[in-house]
């Protein structure tokens, strides 16, 4: 019997996840708009909320970081903001209310919100890798 190392037995830890309620809204939006993507806004006009777009409608570039997928949707954030949030797990949820953005859920009278918590030491040792926006785009070709 072959023994496995501790590193082999560890599962990678996702940096971002989604609640069941938010997943239901994603299903509704996907039916209407097709494939979707998210970008964690950096604040200012849209209040630092996760924004949902039809895939490809938000231009990803070298200043963005791909941090994972939620419910089949790629999730990006500005690289400077990621430096600040890289030690936190993000959970995307939904709440009633109208946001002031171009995010696809706004006409439904809902808005996506982000909840965060610090990773544990063990989680931090097993995080999924991130990709620079340009590297992500190169892999998609």
Short mmCIF file of C-alpha atoms in Angstrom, two decimals, residues 9-134:
data_model
loop_
_atom_site.label_atom_id
_atom_site.label_comp_id
_atom_site.label_asym_id
_atom_site.label_seq_id
_atom_site.Cartn_x
_atom_site.Cartn_y
_atom_site.Cartn_z
CA UNK A 9 -3.94 14.60 1.02
CA UNK A 10 -4.77 18.28 1.43
CA UNK A 11 -7.51 19.80 -0.64
CA UNK A 12 -7.09 23.25 -2.09
CA UNK A 13 -9.17 25.97 -0.52
CA UNK A 14 -11.32 28.17 -2.74
CA UNK A 15 -10.89 31.91 -2.31
CA UNK A 16 -14.52 32.66 -3.19
CA UNK A 17 -17.83 30.84 -2.76
CA UNK A 18 -21.53 31.52 -3.25
CA UNK A 19 -24.61 31.02 -1.07
CA UNK A 20 -27.58 28.94 -2.24
CA UNK A 21 -29.71 32.08 -2.49
CA UNK A 22 -27.14 33.81 -4.71
CA UNK A 23 -26.83 30.64 -6.83
CA UNK A 24 -30.58 30.75 -7.50
CA UNK A 25 -30.27 34.32 -8.78
CA UNK A 26 -27.29 33.30 -10.92
CA UNK A 27 -29.50 30.58 -12.46
CA UNK A 28 -32.16 33.18 -13.29
CA UNK A 29 -29.60 35.54 -14.83
CA UNK A 30 -27.91 32.74 -16.76
CA UNK A 31 -31.25 31.79 -18.36
CA UNK A 32 -31.65 35.34 -19.66
CA UNK A 33 -28.05 36.37 -20.40
CA UNK A 34 -26.11 33.15 -21.01
CA UNK A 35 -22.68 32.64 -19.48
CA UNK A 36 -21.82 35.08 -16.69
CA UNK A 37 -18.78 36.54 -14.98
CA UNK A 38 -18.20 38.55 -11.80
CA UNK A 39 -15.88 41.42 -10.96
CA UNK A 40 -15.46 42.59 -7.38
CA UNK A 41 -15.76 46.33 -7.74
CA UNK A 42 -13.25 48.55 -6.02
CA UNK A 43 -15.66 51.06 -4.54
CA UNK A 44 -16.43 54.65 -5.47
CA UNK A 45 -19.72 54.77 -7.36
CA UNK A 46 -20.77 51.16 -6.89
CA UNK A 47 -19.88 50.72 -3.23
CA UNK A 48 -17.42 47.83 -3.60
CA UNK A 49 -20.04 45.25 -4.49
CA UNK A 50 -19.62 42.15 -6.63
CA UNK A 51 -20.86 42.97 -10.10
CA UNK A 52 -22.33 40.39 -12.47
CA UNK A 53 -21.95 40.73 -16.24
CA UNK A 54 -22.60 38.60 -19.29
CA UNK A 55 -19.31 36.78 -19.91
CA UNK A 56 -17.00 39.06 -21.87
CA UNK A 57 -18.99 42.25 -21.17
CA UNK A 58 -16.42 43.39 -18.61
CA UNK A 59 -12.97 43.87 -20.09
CA UNK A 60 -10.40 42.00 -18.02
CA UNK A 61 -6.80 43.20 -18.22
CA UNK A 62 -3.40 43.20 -16.57
CA UNK A 63 -4.76 45.16 -13.58
CA UNK A 64 -7.21 42.36 -12.75
CA UNK A 65 -6.75 39.03 -10.99
CA UNK A 66 -8.81 35.87 -11.56
CA UNK A 67 -9.40 34.39 -8.11
CA UNK A 68 -11.62 31.45 -8.99
CA UNK A 69 -15.09 30.45 -10.08
CA UNK A 70 -18.41 30.58 -8.31
CA UNK A 71 -21.24 28.42 -9.58
CA UNK A 72 -19.63 28.20 -13.01
CA UNK A 73 -18.82 31.93 -13.26
CA UNK A 74 -15.29 33.35 -13.38
CA UNK A 75 -14.61 35.81 -10.57
CA UNK A 76 -12.15 38.70 -10.92
CA UNK A 77 -10.94 41.58 -8.79
CA UNK A 78 -8.61 44.54 -9.29
CA UNK A 79 -5.01 43.53 -8.49
CA UNK A 80 -4.52 46.36 -5.97
CA UNK A 81 -7.70 45.39 -4.18
CA UNK A 82 -6.65 41.72 -4.21
CA UNK A 83 -3.45 42.67 -2.37
CA UNK A 84 -5.64 44.01 0.43
CA UNK A 85 -8.12 41.08 0.38
CA UNK A 86 -5.79 38.16 -0.41
CA UNK A 87 -5.99 36.88 3.17
CA UNK A 88 -9.80 36.70 3.16
CA UNK A 89 -12.36 34.22 1.94
CA UNK A 90 -15.20 35.90 0.04
CA UNK A 91 -18.76 34.60 0.12
CA UNK A 92 -21.11 36.06 -2.48
CA UNK A 93 -24.68 36.45 -1.25
CA UNK A 94 -27.80 38.28 -2.43
CA UNK A 95 -29.98 40.83 -0.66
CA UNK A 96 -33.08 42.84 -1.55
CA UNK A 97 -32.43 46.38 -2.67
CA UNK A 98 -31.27 48.27 -5.67
CA UNK A 99 -27.59 48.89 -6.10
CA UNK A 100 -26.30 51.77 -8.17
CA UNK A 101 -24.44 49.80 -10.80
CA UNK A 102 -24.70 48.04 -14.13
CA UNK A 103 -24.75 44.60 -12.50
CA UNK A 104 -27.31 42.28 -14.12
CA UNK A 105 -29.30 41.54 -10.95
CA UNK A 106 -30.23 45.19 -10.29
CA UNK A 107 -33.45 45.14 -12.42
CA UNK A 108 -34.65 42.23 -10.24
CA UNK A 109 -34.66 44.52 -7.19
CA UNK A 110 -31.72 42.58 -5.76
CA UNK A 111 -28.01 43.10 -5.38
CA UNK A 112 -25.08 40.82 -4.80
CA UNK A 113 -23.07 41.47 -1.65
CA UNK A 114 -19.77 40.11 -0.41
CA UNK A 115 -19.14 38.74 3.06
CA UNK A 116 -15.55 38.15 4.09
CA UNK A 117 -13.59 36.36 6.76
CA UNK A 118 -9.89 35.79 7.30
CA UNK A 119 -8.47 32.46 6.19
CA UNK A 120 -7.21 30.18 8.93
CA UNK A 121 -3.50 29.39 8.96
CA UNK A 122 -4.19 25.93 7.54
CA UNK A 123 -6.44 27.34 4.80
CA UNK A 124 -3.77 29.90 3.88
CA UNK A 125 -1.31 27.08 3.23
CA UNK A 126 -3.69 25.43 0.73
CA UNK A 127 -5.24 28.27 -1.28
CA UNK A 128 -6.06 27.90 -4.95
CA UNK A 129 -3.78 29.78 -7.29
CA UNK A 130 -4.75 33.10 -8.83
CA UNK A 131 -4.02 34.34 -12.35
CA UNK A 132 -3.19 37.79 -13.66
CA UNK A 133 -5.95 38.92 -16.02
CA UNK A 134 -3.71 38.74 -19.09
#
